[in-house]
CSV table of C-alpha atoms in Angstrom, one decimal:
chain,number,residue,atom,x,y,z
A,27,GLN,CA,-23.9,7.0,-14.0
A,28,VAL,CA,-27.6,7.5,-14.1
A,29,ARG,CA,-29.2,7.5,-17.5
A,30,LEU,CA,-32.8,8.2,-18.4
A,31,GLN,CA,-34.8,7.0,-21.4
A,32,GLU,CA,-38.3,8.1,-22.4
A,33,SER,CA,-40.6,5.7,-24.2
A,34,GLY,CA,-44.2,5.7,-25.5
A,35,PRO,CA,-46.3,6.4,-28.5
A,36,ARG,CA,-45.0,9.0,-30.9
A,37,LEU,CA,-48.4,9.9,-32.6
A,38,ILE,CA,-51.7,10.3,-30.8
A,39,LYS,CA,-55.0,11.8,-31.9
A,40,PRO,CA,-56.6,14.9,-30.4
A,41,SER,CA,-58.7,14.3,-27.3
A,42,GLU,CA,-56.7,11.1,-26.5
A,43,THR,CA,-54.4,10.5,-23.6
A,44,LEU,CA,-50.6,10.8,-23.9
A,45,SER,CA,-48.7,8.2,-21.9
A,46,LEU,CA,-45.0,8.1,-21.5
A,47,THR,CA,-42.6,6.2,-19.3
A,48,CYS,CA,-39.1,7.2,-18.2
A,49,SER,CA,-36.7,4.3,-17.4
A,50,VAL,CA,-33.9,5.0,-15.1
A,51,SER,CA,-30.6,3.0,-15.4
A,52,GLY,CA,-27.5,3.2,-13.4
A,53,GLY,CA,-29.3,3.9,-10.2
A,54,SER,CA,-32.7,3.9,-8.5
A,55,ILE,CA,-35.3,6.6,-8.1
A,56,SER,CA,-34.8,6.7,-4.4
A,57,ASP,CA,-33.9,10.0,-2.7
A,58,TYR,CA,-34.7,12.2,-5.6
A,59,TYR,CA,-37.4,14.2,-7.3
A,60,TRP,CA,-38.0,13.2,-11.0
A,61,SER,CA,-39.4,15.7,-13.5
A,62,TRP,CA,-41.2,15.7,-16.8
A,63,LEU,CA,-40.6,18.7,-19.1
A,64,ARG,CA,-41.5,19.5,-22.7
A,65,GLN,CA,-40.4,21.6,-25.6
A,66,PRO,CA,-42.7,22.4,-28.5
A,67,PRO,CA,-40.8,22.3,-31.9
A,68,GLY,CA,-38.7,25.4,-32.2
A,69,LYS,CA,-39.8,26.8,-28.8
A,70,GLY,CA,-38.6,27.0,-25.2
A,71,LEU,CA,-38.8,24.6,-22.3
A,72,GLU,CA,-41.7,24.0,-20.0
A,73,TRP,CA,-41.7,22.1,-16.7
A,74,ILE,CA,-44.7,19.8,-16.4
A,75,GLY,CA,-44.3,18.5,-12.9
A,76,HIS,CA,-42.3,16.2,-10.7
A,77,ILE,CA,-42.6,13.2,-8.4
A,78,TYR,CA,-40.6,12.4,-5.3
A,79,TYR,CA,-39.6,8.8,-4.7
A,80,THR,CA,-42.2,8.6,-2.0
A,81,GLY,CA,-44.9,9.4,-4.5
A,82,ARG,CA,-45.5,13.0,-3.6
A,83,THR,CA,-46.2,15.1,-6.7
A,84,ASN,CA,-46.2,18.7,-7.7
A,85,TYR,CA,-47.6,19.9,-11.0
A,86,SER,CA,-47.5,23.1,-13.1
A,87,PRO,CA,-50.8,24.9,-12.5
A,88,SER,CA,-51.2,25.3,-16.3
A,89,LEU,CA,-51.4,21.6,-16.8
A,90,LYS,CA,-52.5,20.3,-13.4
A,91,SER,CA,-56.0,19.4,-14.4
A,92,ARG,CA,-54.8,17.1,-17.2
A,93,VAL,CA,-51.6,15.6,-15.8
A,94,THR,CA,-50.7,12.7,-13.6
A,95,ILE,CA,-47.2,11.6,-12.8
A,96,SER,CA,-46.7,8.3,-11.1
A,97,LEU,CA,-44.1,5.8,-10.0
A,98,GLY,CA,-43.6,2.5,-11.8
A,99,THR,CA,-43.9,-0.8,-10.0
A,100,SER,CA,-40.2,-1.2,-10.1
A,101,LYS,CA,-37.9,1.5,-8.6
A,102,LYS,CA,-36.6,2.1,-12.0
A,103,GLN,CA,-39.5,3.9,-13.8
A,104,PHE,CA,-41.9,6.8,-13.5
A,105,SER,CA,-44.6,7.8,-15.9
A,106,LEU,CA,-46.5,10.8,-17.3
A,107,ILE,CA,-50.1,10.9,-18.3
A,108,LEU,CA,-51.6,13.9,-20.1
A,109,ARG,CA,-55.3,13.7,-20.9
A,110,SER,CA,-57.4,15.4,-23.6
A,111,VAL,CA,-54.5,16.4,-25.8
A,112,THR,CA,-54.6,18.9,-28.5
A,113,ALA,CA,-52.2,20.0,-31.2
A,114,ALA,CA,-50.7,22.4,-28.7
A,115,ASP,CA,-49.4,19.4,-26.7
A,116,THR,CA,-47.1,18.4,-29.6
A,117,ALA,CA,-43.6,18.6,-28.2
A,118,VAL,CA,-40.4,16.8,-27.3
A,119,TYR,CA,-41.1,15.4,-23.9
A,120,TYR,CA,-38.1,15.0,-21.6
A,121,CYS,CA,-37.7,13.3,-18.2
A,122,ALA,CA,-35.0,14.5,-15.9
A,123,ARG,CA,-33.7,14.1,-12.4
A,124,ASP,CA,-34.0,17.0,-10.0
A,125,VAL,CA,-30.6,17.2,-8.4
A,126,GLU,CA,-30.2,19.0,-5.1
A,127,ASP,CA,-27.1,20.5,-3.5
A,128,TYR,CA,-25.8,19.1,-0.3
A,129,SER,CA,-28.1,21.2,1.8
A,130,GLY,CA,-31.2,20.3,-0.2
A,131,THR,CA,-31.9,24.0,-0.8
A,132,TYR,CA,-31.1,24.4,-4.5
A,133,SER,CA,-32.0,22.1,-7.4
A,134,TRP,CA,-31.3,21.7,-11.0
A,135,PHE,CA,-32.1,19.2,-13.7
A,136,ALA,CA,-29.5,16.6,-14.4
A,137,PRO,CA,-29.3,14.3,-16.2
A,138,TRP,CA,-32.0,14.5,-18.9
A,139,GLY,CA,-33.3,11.8,-21.1
A,140,GLN,CA,-32.7,12.2,-24.8
A,141,GLY,CA,-36.4,13.3,-25.3
A,142,THR,CA,-39.1,11.9,-27.4
A,143,LEU,CA,-41.2,13.8,-29.9
A,144,VAL,CA,-44.9,13.2,-29.4
A,145,SER,CA,-47.1,14.6,-32.2
A,146,VAL,CA,-50.9,15.2,-31.8
A,147,SER,CA,-52.7,14.9,-35.1
A,148,SER,CA,-55.8,13.3,-36.5
B,5,ASP,CA,-45.7,32.0,-11.9
B,6,ILE,CA,-42.3,33.7,-12.0
B,7,GLN,CA,-41.5,34.9,-15.5
B,8,MET,CA,-38.0,34.7,-16.8
B,9,THR,CA,-36.9,36.9,-19.6
B,10,GLN,CA,-33.6,36.5,-21.5
B,11,SER,CA,-31.8,39.1,-23.7
B,12,PRO,CA,-30.9,39.0,-26.4
B,13,SER,CA,-33.1,36.3,-27.9
B,14,SER,CA,-30.4,35.7,-30.5
B,15,LEU,CA,-26.8,36.7,-30.9
B,16,SER,CA,-24.2,36.3,-33.6
B,17,ALA,CA,-20.6,36.2,-32.6
B,18,SER,CA,-17.2,35.0,-33.7
B,19,VAL,CA,-14.8,32.4,-32.3
B,20,GLY,CA,-12.8,34.2,-29.6
B,21,ASP,CA,-15.4,36.8,-28.8
B,22,ARG,CA,-16.6,37.5,-25.3
B,23,VAL,CA,-20.4,37.3,-25.0
B,24,THR,CA,-22.9,38.0,-22.2
B,25,ILE,CA,-26.5,36.8,-21.9
B,26,THR,CA,-28.8,38.4,-19.4
B,27,CYS,CA,-31.7,36.8,-17.6
B,28,ARG,CA,-34.3,38.7,-15.5
B,29,ALA,CA,-36.9,37.4,-13.2
B,30,THR,CA,-40.2,39.0,-12.4
B,31,GLN,CA,-39.6,38.7,-8.7
B,32,ASN,CA,-36.7,38.1,-6.3
B,33,ILE,CA,-35.4,34.6,-6.7
B,34,HIS,CA,-32.2,35.2,-4.7
B,35,ASP,CA,-29.6,32.9,-6.2
B,36,TYR,CA,-32.0,30.1,-7.3
B,37,LEU,CA,-30.9,30.3,-10.9
B,38,ASN,CA,-29.5,27.7,-13.3
B,39,TRP,CA,-28.1,28.0,-16.8
B,40,TYR,CA,-28.4,25.3,-19.5
B,41,GLN,CA,-26.9,24.8,-22.9
B,42,GLN,CA,-28.9,23.0,-25.6
B,43,LYS,CA,-27.6,21.9,-29.0
B,44,PRO,CA,-30.0,21.0,-31.9
B,45,GLY,CA,-31.7,17.7,-31.4
B,46,LYS,CA,-30.2,17.2,-27.9
B,47,ALA,CA,-31.4,17.6,-24.4
B,48,PRO,CA,-30.3,20.6,-22.4
B,49,LYS,CA,-27.2,20.2,-20.2
B,50,VAL,CA,-26.7,22.2,-17.0
B,51,LEU,CA,-23.7,24.6,-17.0
B,52,ILE,CA,-24.3,26.7,-13.9
B,53,SER,CA,-26.3,26.2,-10.7
B,54,VAL,CA,-27.0,28.4,-7.8
B,55,ALA,CA,-26.5,31.4,-10.0
B,56,SER,CA,-22.7,31.1,-10.3
B,57,ILE,CA,-21.4,27.6,-9.5
B,58,LEU,CA,-19.8,25.9,-12.5
B,59,ARG,CA,-20.9,22.3,-12.8
B,60,SER,CA,-18.3,19.6,-13.1
B,61,GLY,CA,-16.8,19.3,-16.5
B,62,VAL,CA,-17.9,22.7,-17.7
B,63,PRO,CA,-15.1,24.8,-19.2
B,64,SER,CA,-13.8,27.7,-17.1
B,65,ARG,CA,-14.6,30.1,-20.0
B,66,PHE,CA,-18.2,30.0,-18.7
B,67,SER,CA,-19.0,32.2,-15.8
B,68,ALA,CA,-22.2,33.6,-14.3
B,69,ARG,CA,-23.2,36.0,-11.7
B,70,GLY,CA,-26.2,37.7,-10.3
B,71,SER,CA,-28.8,37.7,-7.5
B,72,GLY,CA,-32.3,38.8,-6.9
B,73,THR,CA,-33.8,39.5,-10.3
B,74,GLU,CA,-30.9,40.0,-12.7
B,75,PHE,CA,-28.4,37.4,-13.8
B,76,THR,CA,-25.8,37.1,-16.4
B,77,LEU,CA,-24.0,34.3,-18.2
B,78,THR,CA,-20.6,35.1,-19.8
B,79,ILE,CA,-18.5,33.1,-22.2
B,80,SER,CA,-15.1,34.7,-22.1
B,81,SER,CA,-13.7,33.4,-25.4
B,82,LEU,CA,-16.2,31.6,-27.7
B,83,GLN,CA,-15.2,28.2,-29.0
B,84,PRO,CA,-16.8,26.4,-31.9
B,85,ASP,CA,-18.5,24.0,-29.5
B,86,ASP,CA,-20.3,26.9,-27.7
B,87,PHE,CA,-22.7,27.8,-30.5
B,88,ALA,CA,-26.0,26.6,-29.1
B,89,THR,CA,-29.1,27.9,-27.3
B,90,TYR,CA,-28.8,28.9,-23.7
B,91,TYR,CA,-31.6,28.9,-21.1
B,92,CYS,CA,-31.9,30.2,-17.7
B,93,GLN,CA,-34.2,28.5,-15.2
B,94,GLN,CA,-35.4,29.5,-11.7
B,95,SER,CA,-35.6,26.9,-9.0
B,96,TYR,CA,-36.9,29.2,-6.3
B,97,THR,CA,-40.4,28.0,-6.5
B,98,THR,CA,-42.7,25.7,-8.5
B,99,PRO,CA,-43.7,25.9,-11.2
B,100,TYR,CA,-40.1,26.0,-12.2
B,101,THR,CA,-39.8,28.3,-15.2
B,102,PHE,CA,-37.3,28.9,-18.0
B,103,GLY,CA,-36.3,31.9,-20.0
B,104,GLN,CA,-37.3,31.8,-23.7
B,105,GLY,CA,-33.7,31.0,-24.7
B,106,THR,CA,-30.8,32.8,-26.4
B,107,LYS,CA,-29.6,31.3,-29.6
B,108,LEU,CA,-25.9,31.9,-30.1
B,109,ASP,CA,-24.7,31.4,-33.7
B,110,ILE,CA,-21.6,32.0,-35.7
B,111,LYS,CA,-21.2,35.4,-37.3
């Protein structure tokens, strides 16, 4: 079964760039969209954006100016870059696969990585 | 963006109770609605997709219905493992958006 694991620095300073990688095991990234989501401590979930295995991306408008999602050099990783971070970007960051139904019409997130808490503080 | 609003935001109930959580969208999302369960310190897990389809391995005490702008998730007889936070999510259009969550705890 497919498993996802986020990795990257846990503490970064304001104005710096957040960089995370999601490693996919038990399968490749082919034929799916792959998403990044986040959850500030004690708050709800926010979708950041996703990337198709071909490299096509779609970002949340609220973060689009600061976000880049890209594929890794292997077919087993994809990455998130978030520039010019502030304390408001402190959150648990999750990667997840966008699963589609057989018709390709509906989608949901499964599985998810375990999440990694990234704190922005000087 | 489509806004998703859940009610209630929190709910206290007992084992064996029947509970219902409501999710409303600010525009018609047809049946592009998913439900997730999240336990403390864990990633969310999908329970329901396409508004009412139970995902594999999810107990049959969970059910959901709705279309358009109003949706419900019902747990027919609460079990100890069900105390968690529940989120709805629309997949009708990007940006995908979630409700604020409903925290279900033990009375």
